[in-house]
PDB file of N, CA, C and O in Angstrom:
ATOM      1  N   MET L   1     351.848 -94.847-202.606  1.00  0.00           N
ATOM      2  CA  MET L   1     351.681 -93.615-203.685  1.00  0.00           C
ATOM      3  C   MET L   1     350.814 -93.994-204.361  1.00  0.00           C
ATOM      4  O   MET L   1     351.147 -94.953-205.284  1.00  0.00           O
ATOM      5  N   ARG L   2     349.717 -93.680-204.761  1.00  0.00           N
ATOM      6  CA  ARG L   2     348.672 -93.753-205.990  1.00  0.00           C
ATOM      7  C   ARG L   2     349.453 -92.168-207.071  1.00  0.00           C
ATOM      8  O   ARG L   2     350.032 -91.652-207.162  1.00  0.00           O
ATOM      9  N   ASN L   3     349.172 -92.889-208.596  1.00  0.00           N
ATOM     10  CA  ASN L   3     349.595 -92.540-209.594  1.00  0.00           C
ATOM     11  C   ASN L   3     348.508 -92.672-210.577  1.00  0.00           C
ATOM     12  O   ASN L   3     347.557 -93.904-210.837  1.00  0.00           O
ATOM     13  N   ARG L   4     348.473 -91.863-211.669  1.00  0.00           N
ATOM     14  CA  ARG L   4     347.479 -91.980-212.800  1.00  0.00           C
ATOM     15  C   ARG L   4     348.251 -92.473-213.973  1.00  0.00           C
ATOM     16  O   ARG L   4     347.589 -92.230-214.999  1.00  0.00           O
ATOM     17  N   LEU L   5     349.135 -92.762-213.888  1.00  0.00           N
ATOM     18  CA  LEU L   5     350.067 -93.080-215.262  1.00  0.00           C
ATOM     19  C   LEU L   5     349.684 -93.873-216.256  1.00  0.00           C
ATOM     20  O   LEU L   5     349.608 -93.845-217.348  1.00  0.00           O
ATOM     21  N   LYS L   6     349.091 -94.859-215.709  1.00  0.00           N
ATOM     22  CA  LYS L   6     348.463 -95.766-216.510  1.00  0.00           C
ATOM     23  C   LYS L   6     347.348 -95.275-217.327  1.00  0.00           C
ATOM     24  O   LYS L   6     347.312 -95.631-219.033  1.00  0.00           O
ATOM     25  N   VAL L   7     346.627 -94.424-216.893  1.00  0.00           N
ATOM     26  CA  VAL L   7     345.416 -93.943-217.657  1.00  0.00           C
ATOM     27  C   VAL L   7     346.042 -92.717-218.382  1.00  0.00           C
ATOM     28  O   VAL L   7     345.781 -92.840-219.754  1.00  0.00           O
ATOM     29  N   LEU L   8     347.028 -91.992-218.008  1.00  0.00           N
ATOM     30  CA  LEU L   8     347.314 -90.819-218.771  1.00  0.00           C
ATOM     31  C   LEU L   8     348.133 -91.448-220.031  1.00  0.00           C
ATOM     32  O   LEU L   8     348.148 -91.321-221.432  1.00  0.00           O
ATOM     33  N   ARG L   9     348.860 -92.447-219.979  1.00  0.00           N
ATOM     34  CA  ARG L   9     350.012 -93.311-220.883  1.00  0.00           C
ATOM     35  C   ARG L   9     348.707 -93.763-222.031  1.00  0.00           C
ATOM     36  O   ARG L   9     348.927 -93.826-223.180  1.00  0.00           O
ATOM     37  N   ALA L  10     347.955 -94.354-221.597  1.00  0.00           N
ATOM     38  CA  ALA L  10     346.387 -95.250-222.076  1.00  0.00           C
ATOM     39  C   ALA L  10     345.846 -94.031-223.213  1.00  0.00           C
ATOM     40  O   ALA L  10     345.359 -94.724-224.296  1.00  0.00           O
ATOM     41  N   GLU L  11     345.423 -92.877-222.333  1.00  0.00           N
ATOM     42  CA  GLU L  11     344.745 -92.018-223.080  1.00  0.00           C
ATOM     43  C   GLU L  11     345.511 -91.556-224.621  1.00  0.00           C
ATOM     44  O   GLU L  11     345.283 -90.826-225.627  1.00  0.00           O
ATOM     45  N   ARG L  12     346.973 -91.472-224.425  1.00  0.00           N
ATOM     46  CA  ARG L  12     347.740 -91.368-225.510  1.00  0.00           C
ATOM     47  C   ARG L  12     348.133 -92.601-226.439  1.00  0.00           C
ATOM     48  O   ARG L  12     348.942 -92.219-227.260  1.00  0.00           O
ATOM     49  N   ASN L  13     347.746 -93.682-226.064  1.00  0.00           N
ATOM     50  CA  ASN L  13     347.904 -94.916-226.743  1.00  0.00           C
ATOM     51  C   ASN L  13     349.174 -95.393-226.734  1.00  0.00           C
ATOM     52  O   ASN L  13     350.114 -95.835-227.780  1.00  0.00           O
ATOM     53  N   TRP L  14     350.163 -95.029-225.818  1.00  0.00           N
ATOM     54  CA  TRP L  14     351.563 -95.320-225.800  1.00  0.00           C
ATOM     55  C   TRP L  14     351.583 -96.482-225.108  1.00  0.00           C
ATOM     56  O   TRP L  14     351.081 -96.913-223.896  1.00  0.00           O
ATOM     57  N   SER L  15     352.560 -97.560-225.265  1.00  0.00           N
ATOM     58  CA  SER L  15     352.798 -98.577-224.764  1.00  0.00           C
ATOM     59  C   SER L  15     353.747 -98.098-223.711  1.00  0.00           C
ATOM     60  O   SER L  15     354.285 -97.277-223.263  1.00  0.00           O
ATOM     61  N   GLN L  16     353.912 -99.379-222.705  1.00  0.00           N
ATOM     62  CA  GLN L  16     354.929 -99.073-221.706  1.00  0.00           C
ATOM     63  C   GLN L  16     356.109 -98.492-222.010  1.00  0.00           C
ATOM     64  O   GLN L  16     357.366 -98.028-221.597  1.00  0.00           O
ATOM     65  N   ALA L  17     356.804 -99.672-222.843  1.00  0.00           N
ATOM     66  CA  ALA L  17     358.039 -99.297-223.939  1.00  0.00           C
ATOM     67  C   ALA L  17     358.041 -97.897-224.406  1.00  0.00           C
ATOM     68  O   ALA L  17     358.914 -97.484-224.438  1.00  0.00           O
ATOM     69  N   ASP L  18     356.891 -97.394-225.319  1.00  0.00           N
ATOM     70  CA  ASP L  18     356.966 -96.021-225.609  1.00  0.00           C
ATOM     71  C   ASP L  18     357.289 -95.058-224.167  1.00  0.00           C
ATOM     72  O   ASP L  18     358.069 -94.261-224.724  1.00  0.00           O
ATOM     73  N   LEU L  19     356.284 -94.871-223.451  1.00  0.00           N
ATOM     74  CA  LEU L  19     356.589 -93.967-222.073  1.00  0.00           C
ATOM     75  C   LEU L  19     358.371 -94.348-221.837  1.00  0.00           C
ATOM     76  O   LEU L  19     358.850 -93.214-221.306  1.00  0.00           O
ATOM     77  N   ALA L  20     358.727 -95.408-221.330  1.00  0.00           N
ATOM     78  CA  ALA L  20     360.155 -95.894-221.014  1.00  0.00           C
ATOM     79  C   ALA L  20     361.070 -94.776-221.979  1.00  0.00           C
ATOM     80  O   ALA L  20     362.046 -94.103-221.594  1.00  0.00           O
ATOM     81  N   ASP L  21     361.002 -94.728-223.346  1.00  0.00           N
ATOM     82  CA  ASP L  21     361.682 -94.591-224.144  1.00  0.00           C
ATOM     83  C   ASP L  21     361.772 -92.933-224.444  1.00  0.00           C
ATOM     84  O   ASP L  21     362.322 -92.323-223.927  1.00  0.00           O
ATOM     85  N   LYS L  22     360.587 -92.655-224.135  1.00  0.00           N
ATOM     86  CA  LYS L  22     360.477 -90.810-223.631  1.00  0.00           C
ATOM     87  C   LYS L  22     361.201 -90.720-222.155  1.00  0.00           C
ATOM     88  O   LYS L  22     361.367 -89.521-222.169  1.00  0.00           O
ATOM     89  N   LEU L  23     361.082 -91.211-221.457  1.00  0.00           N
ATOM     90  CA  LEU L  23     361.721 -91.017-219.931  1.00  0.00           C
ATOM     91  C   LEU L  23     362.734 -91.481-219.453  1.00  0.00           C
ATOM     92  O   LEU L  23     363.472 -91.233-218.894  1.00  0.00           O
ATOM     93  N   ASP L  24     363.648 -92.073-220.655  1.00  0.00           N
ATOM     94  CA  ASP L  24     364.918 -92.746-220.829  1.00  0.00           C
ATOM     95  C   ASP L  24     364.669 -93.802-219.594  1.00  0.00           C
ATOM     96  O   ASP L  24     365.930 -93.725-218.557  1.00  0.00           O
ATOM     97  N   VAL L  25     364.159 -94.687-219.288  1.00  0.00           N
ATOM     98  CA  VAL L  25     364.301 -95.633-218.227  1.00  0.00           C
ATOM     99  C   VAL L  25     363.571 -96.786-218.802  1.00  0.00           C
ATOM    100  O   VAL L  25     363.334 -96.720-219.909  1.00  0.00           O
ATOM    101  N   SER L  26     363.758 -97.884-218.251  1.00  0.00           N
ATOM    102  CA  SER L  26     363.392 -99.296-218.687  1.00  0.00           C
ATOM    103  C   SER L  26     361.651 -99.578-218.489  1.00  0.00           C
ATOM    104  O   SER L  26     360.986 -98.566-217.591  1.00  0.00           O
ATOM    105  N   ARG L  27     361.433-100.261-219.669  1.00  0.00           N
ATOM    106  CA  ARG L  27     359.917-100.720-219.526  1.00  0.00           C
ATOM    107  C   ARG L  27     359.516-101.271-218.336  1.00  0.00           C
ATOM    108  O   ARG L  27     358.653-100.954-217.502  1.00  0.00           O
ATOM    109  N   GLN L  28     360.223-101.844-217.646  1.00  0.00           N
ATOM    110  CA  GLN L  28     360.379-102.431-215.776  1.00  0.00           C
ATOM    111  C   GLN L  28     359.858-101.444-215.169  1.00  0.00           C
ATOM    112  O   GLN L  28     359.347-101.597-214.078  1.00  0.00           O
ATOM    113  N   SER L  29     360.769-100.270-215.495  1.00  0.00           N
ATOM    114  CA  SER L  29     360.590 -99.241-214.262  1.00  0.00           C
ATOM    115  C   SER L  29     359.192 -98.269-214.091  1.00  0.00           C
ATOM    116  O   SER L  29     358.327 -98.240-213.398  1.00  0.00           O
ATOM    117  N   VAL L  30     358.583 -98.487-215.689  1.00  0.00           N
ATOM    118  CA  VAL L  30     357.407 -97.820-215.855  1.00  0.00           C
ATOM    119  C   VAL L  30     356.332 -98.719-215.297  1.00  0.00           C
ATOM    120  O   VAL L  30     355.361 -98.284-214.461  1.00  0.00           O
ATOM    121  N   ASN L  31     356.441 -99.902-215.315  1.00  0.00           N
ATOM    122  CA  ASN L  31     355.655-101.085-215.010  1.00  0.00           C
ATOM    123  C   ASN L  31     355.543-101.220-213.491  1.00  0.00           C
ATOM    124  O   ASN L  31     354.593-100.962-212.885  1.00  0.00           O
ATOM    125  N   ALA L  32     356.591-100.832-213.035  1.00  0.00           N
ATOM    126  CA  ALA L  32     357.005-101.008-211.428  1.00  0.00           C
ATOM    127  C   ALA L  32     355.936 -99.493-210.728  1.00  0.00           C
ATOM    128  O   ALA L  32     355.282 -99.145-210.031  1.00  0.00           O
ATOM    129  N   ILE L  33     356.230 -98.543-211.298  1.00  0.00           N
ATOM    130  CA  ILE L  33     355.742 -97.047-210.964  1.00  0.00           C
ATOM    131  C   ILE L  33     354.250 -97.249-211.007  1.00  0.00           C
ATOM    132  O   ILE L  33     353.335 -97.128-210.436  1.00  0.00           O
ATOM    133  N   GLU L  34     353.840 -97.931-212.352  1.00  0.00           N
ATOM    134  CA  GLU L  34     352.005 -97.953-212.639  1.00  0.00           C
ATOM    135  C   GLU L  34     351.510 -98.789-211.217  1.00  0.00           C
ATOM    136  O   GLU L  34     350.674 -98.567-210.953  1.00  0.00           O
ATOM    137  N   THR L  35     352.412 -99.832-211.327  1.00  0.00           N
ATOM    138  CA  THR L  35     351.644-100.657-210.292  1.00  0.00           C
ATOM    139  C   THR L  35     351.703-100.496-208.934  1.00  0.00           C
ATOM    140  O   THR L  35     351.653-101.356-207.685  1.00  0.00           O
ATOM    141  N   GLY L  36     352.420 -99.462-208.288  1.00  0.00           N
ATOM    142  CA  GLY L  36     353.064 -98.816-206.977  1.00  0.00           C
ATOM    143  C   GLY L  36     354.178 -99.644-206.104  1.00  0.00           C
ATOM    144  O   GLY L  36     353.921 -99.419-205.335  1.00  0.00           O
ATOM    145  N   LYS L  37     354.882-100.360-207.467  1.00  0.00           N
ATOM    146  CA  LYS L  37     355.631-101.180-206.674  1.00  0.00           C
ATOM    147  C   LYS L  37     356.927-100.121-206.318  1.00  0.00           C
ATOM    148  O   LYS L  37     358.106-100.680-205.699  1.00  0.00           O
ATOM    149  N   TYR L  38     357.303 -98.947-206.957  1.00  0.00           N
ATOM    150  CA  TYR L  38     358.205 -98.488-207.034  1.00  0.00           C
ATOM    151  C   TYR L  38     357.963 -96.598-207.523  1.00  0.00           C
ATOM    152  O   TYR L  38     356.887 -96.389-207.830  1.00  0.00           O
ATOM    153  N   ASP L  39     358.101 -95.796-206.313  1.00  0.00           N
ATOM    154  CA  ASP L  39     357.840 -94.426-206.428  1.00  0.00           C
ATOM    155  C   ASP L  39     359.069 -93.700-206.977  1.00  0.00           C
ATOM    156  O   ASP L  39     360.205 -94.071-206.724  1.00  0.00           O
ATOM    157  N   PRO L  40     358.899 -93.179-208.092  1.00  0.00           N
ATOM    158  CA  PRO L  40     359.749 -92.587-208.797  1.00  0.00           C
ATOM    159  C   PRO L  40     360.412 -91.468-207.897  1.00  0.00           C
ATOM    160  O   PRO L  40     359.842 -90.577-207.020  1.00  0.00           O
ATOM    161  N   SER L  41     361.685 -91.126-208.149  1.00  0.00           N
ATOM    162  CA  SER L  41     362.715 -90.039-207.670  1.00  0.00           C
ATOM    163  C   SER L  41     362.222 -88.987-208.018  1.00  0.00           C
ATOM    164  O   SER L  41     361.153 -88.529-209.018  1.00  0.00           O
ATOM    165  N   LEU L  42     362.221 -87.770-207.053  1.00  0.00           N
ATOM    166  CA  LEU L  42     361.592 -86.240-207.716  1.00  0.00           C
ATOM    167  C   LEU L  42     361.691 -85.920-209.156  1.00  0.00           C
ATOM    168  O   LEU L  42     360.919 -85.546-209.798  1.00  0.00           O
ATOM    169  N   PRO L  43     363.162 -86.008-209.496  1.00  0.00           N
ATOM    170  CA  PRO L  43     363.516 -85.635-211.037  1.00  0.00           C
ATOM    171  C   PRO L  43     362.936 -86.145-211.881  1.00  0.00           C
ATOM    172  O   PRO L  43     362.358 -85.704-212.962  1.00  0.00           O
ATOM    173  N   LEU L  44     362.588 -87.731-211.930  1.00  0.00           N
ATOM    174  CA  LEU L  44     361.710 -88.194-212.439  1.00  0.00           C
ATOM    175  C   LEU L  44     360.088 -88.054-212.493  1.00  0.00           C
ATOM    176  O   LEU L  44     359.601 -87.705-213.514  1.00  0.00           O
ATOM    177  N   ALA L  45     359.894 -87.461-211.108  1.00  0.00           N
ATOM    178  CA  ALA L  45     358.351 -87.053-210.983  1.00  0.00           C
ATOM    179  C   ALA L  45     358.109 -85.896-212.174  1.00  0.00           C
ATOM    180  O   ALA L  45     357.186 -85.758-212.606  1.00  0.00           O
ATOM    181  N   PHE L  46     359.264 -85.219-212.024  1.00  0.00           N
ATOM    182  CA  PHE L  46     358.977 -83.767-212.499  1.00  0.00           C
ATOM    183  C   PHE L  46     358.968 -84.178-214.182  1.00  0.00           C
ATOM    184  O   PHE L  46     358.438 -83.557-214.743  1.00  0.00           O
ATOM    185  N   LYS L  47     359.868 -85.417-214.466  1.00  0.00           N
ATOM    186  CA  LYS L  47     360.223 -85.506-215.993  1.00  0.00           C
ATOM    187  C   LYS L  47     358.843 -86.204-216.579  1.00  0.00           C
ATOM    188  O   LYS L  47     358.298 -85.815-217.721  1.00  0.00           O
ATOM    189  N   ILE L  48     358.188 -86.762-215.713  1.00  0.00           N
ATOM    190  CA  ILE L  48     356.852 -87.362-215.744  1.00  0.00           C
ATOM    191  C   ILE L  48     355.644 -86.344-215.977  1.00  0.00           C
ATOM    192  O   ILE L  48     355.250 -86.041-217.255  1.00  0.00           O
ATOM    193  N   ALA L  49     355.710 -85.354-215.286  1.00  0.00           N
ATOM    194  CA  ALA L  49     354.741 -84.167-215.173  1.00  0.00           C
ATOM    195  C   ALA L  49     354.834 -83.562-216.337  1.00  0.00           C
ATOM    196  O   ALA L  49     354.163 -82.797-217.026  1.00  0.00           O
ATOM    197  N   ALA L  50     356.266 -83.206-216.753  1.00  0.00           N
ATOM    198  CA  ALA L  50     356.576 -82.388-217.905  1.00  0.00           C
ATOM    199  C   ALA L  50     355.996 -82.940-219.268  1.00  0.00           C
ATOM    200  O   ALA L  50     355.468 -82.325-219.901  1.00  0.00           O
ATOM    201  N   LEU L  51     356.319 -84.333-219.254  1.00  0.00           N
ATOM    202  CA  LEU L  51     355.722 -84.845-220.279  1.00  0.00           C
ATOM    203  C   LEU L  51     354.597 -84.969-220.728  1.00  0.00           C
ATOM    204  O   LEU L  51     354.062 -84.800-221.833  1.00  0.00           O
ATOM    205  N   PHE L  52     353.761 -85.079-219.558  1.00  0.00           N
ATOM    206  CA  PHE L  52     352.135 -84.995-219.923  1.00  0.00           C
ATOM    207  C   PHE L  52     351.581 -83.626-219.625  1.00  0.00           C
ATOM    208  O   PHE L  52     350.410 -83.627-220.129  1.00  0.00           O
ATOM    209  N   GLY L  53     352.799 -82.732-219.587  1.00  0.00           N
ATOM    210  CA  GLY L  53     351.794 -81.512-219.062  1.00  0.00           C
ATOM    211  C   GLY L  53     351.220 -80.891-217.877  1.00  0.00           C
ATOM    212  O   GLY L  53     350.239 -80.406-218.024  1.00  0.00           O
ATOM    213  N   LEU L  54     351.564 -81.787-216.897  1.00  0.00           N
ATOM    214  CA  LEU L  54     350.358 -81.711-216.190  1.00  0.00           C
ATOM    215  C   LEU L  54     351.530 -81.544-214.700  1.00  0.00           C
ATOM    216  O   LEU L  54     352.848 -81.633-214.690  1.00  0.00           O
ATOM    217  N   PRO L  55     350.705 -80.350-213.622  1.00  0.00           N
ATOM    218  CA  PRO L  55     351.494 -80.794-212.487  1.00  0.00           C
ATOM    219  C   PRO L  55     351.513 -81.902-212.174  1.00  0.00           C
ATOM    220  O   PRO L  55     350.808 -82.682-212.080  1.00  0.00           O
ATOM    221  N   ILE L  56     352.469 -82.164-210.931  1.00  0.00           N
ATOM    222  CA  ILE L  56     352.791 -83.338-210.422  1.00  0.00           C
ATOM    223  C   ILE L  56     351.838 -84.296-209.484  1.00  0.00           C
ATOM    224  O   ILE L  56     351.462 -85.219-209.746  1.00  0.00           O
ATOM    225  N   GLU L  57     351.079 -83.260-208.674  1.00  0.00           N
ATOM    226  CA  GLU L  57     349.999 -83.385-207.958  1.00  0.00           C
ATOM    227  C   GLU L  57     348.883 -83.966-209.003  1.00  0.00           C
ATOM    228  O   GLU L  57     347.781 -84.682-208.030  1.00  0.00           O
ATOM    229  N   HIS L  58     348.650 -83.862-210.186  1.00  0.00           N
ATOM    230  CA  HIS L  58     347.510 -84.171-210.987  1.00  0.00           C
ATOM    231  C   HIS L  58     347.979 -85.729-211.672  1.00  0.00           C
ATOM    232  O   HIS L  58     347.267 -86.098-212.042  1.00  0.00           O
ATOM    233  N   ILE L  59     349.378 -85.872-211.128  1.00  0.00           N
ATOM    234  CA  ILE L  59     349.690 -87.326-211.714  1.00  0.00           C
ATOM    235  C   ILE L  59     349.784 -88.332-210.452  1.00  0.00           C
ATOM    236  O   ILE L  59     349.419 -89.407-210.231  1.00  0.00           O
ATOM    237  N   PHE L  60     350.180 -87.705-209.405  1.00  0.00           N
ATOM    238  CA  PHE L  60     350.772 -88.731-208.132  1.00  0.00           C
ATOM    239  C   PHE L  60     350.171 -88.115-206.890  1.00  0.00           C
ATOM    240  O   PHE L  60     350.219 -86.586-206.833  1.00  0.00           O
ATOM    241  N   SER L  61     349.589 -88.849-205.970  1.00  0.00           N
ATOM    242  CA  SER L  61     349.055 -88.577-204.556  1.00  0.00           C
ATOM    243  C   SER L  61     349.361 -89.370-203.663  1.00  0.00           C
ATOM    244  O   SER L  61     349.677 -90.871-203.837  1.00  0.00           O
ATOM    245  N   ALA L  62     349.564 -89.163-202.423  1.00  0.00           N
ATOM    246  CA  ALA L  62     349.988 -89.609-201.496  1.00  0.00           C
ATOM    247  C   ALA L  62     348.414 -90.854-201.199  1.00  0.00           C
ATOM    248  O   ALA L  62     347.596 -90.288-201.034  1.00  0.00           O
ATOM    249  N   GLU L  63     348.589 -92.058-200.759  1.00  0.00           N
ATOM    250  CA  GLU L  63     347.538 -92.676-200.423  1.00  0.00           C
ATOM    251  C   GLU L  63     346.743 -92.197-199.202  1.00  0.00           C
ATOM    252  O   GLU L  63     345.264 -92.375-199.446  1.00  0.00           O
ATOM    253  N   ASP L  64     347.419 -91.741-198.116  1.00  0.00           N
ATOM    254  CA  ASP L  64     346.273 -91.301-197.134  1.00  0.00           C
ATOM    255  C   ASP L  64     345.575 -89.988-197.854  1.00  0.00           C
ATOM    256  O   ASP L  64     344.480 -89.623-197.191  1.00  0.00           O
ATOM    257  N   VAL L  65     346.252 -89.204-198.482  1.00  0.00           N
ATOM    258  CA  VAL L  65     345.438 -88.018-199.101  1.00  0.00           C
ATOM    259  C   VAL L  65     344.360 -88.332-199.748  1.00  0.00           C
ATOM    260  O   VAL L  65     343.176 -88.003-199.729  1.00  0.00           O
ATOM    261  N   ALA L  66     344.788 -89.554-200.867  1.00  0.00           N
ATOM    262  CA  ALA L  66     343.932 -90.132-201.957  1.00  0.00           C
ATOM    263  C   ALA L  66     342.728 -90.246-201.139  1.00  0.00           C
ATOM    264  O   ALA L  66     341.345 -90.318-201.887  1.00  0.00           O
ATOM    265  N   GLN L  67     342.688 -91.177-199.913  1.00  0.00           N
ATOM    266  CA  GLN L  67     341.812 -92.100-198.939  1.00  0.00           C
ATOM    267  C   GLN L  67     341.011 -91.173-198.520  1.00  0.00           C
ATOM    268  O   GLN L  67     339.859 -91.215-198.309  1.00  0.00           O
ATOM    269  N   ALA L  68     341.617 -89.806-197.762  1.00  0.00           N
ATOM    270  CA  ALA L  68     340.778 -89.072-197.046  1.00  0.00           C
ATOM    271  C   ALA L  68     340.185 -88.187-197.763  1.00  0.00           C
ATOM    272  O   ALA L  68     338.881 -87.763-197.655  1.00  0.00           O
ATOM    273  N   ALA L  69     340.143 -88.198-199.381  1.00  0.00           N
ATOM    274  CA  ALA L  69     339.490 -87.161-199.902  1.00  0.00           C
ATOM    275  C   ALA L  69     338.245 -87.649-200.772  1.00  0.00           C
ATOM    276  O   ALA L  69     337.126 -87.578-201.279  1.00  0.00           O
ATOM    277  N   GLU L  70     338.214 -89.459-200.262  1.00  0.00           N
ATOM    278  CA  GLU L  70     337.050 -90.361-200.947  1.00  0.00           C
ATOM    279  C   GLU L  70     336.136 -90.197-199.975  1.00  0.00           C
ATOM    280  O   GLU L  70     336.012 -89.774-199.057  1.00  0.00           O
TER     281      GLU L  70
END
């Protein structure tokens, strides 16, 4: 799964620790999501989308869908 979490976080000048605090997860979890090593649960994905004020599909996309669009 691809995601824009790192870009969205950087646009707000938030550190991984800042984002982790806002989401009630560990900094390591934020890092794992940003690097694609971990896919967030659906509730966490909704929480991330709400925090950034964006639909989930504007933050996360399946690898095959993203590649097909390129």
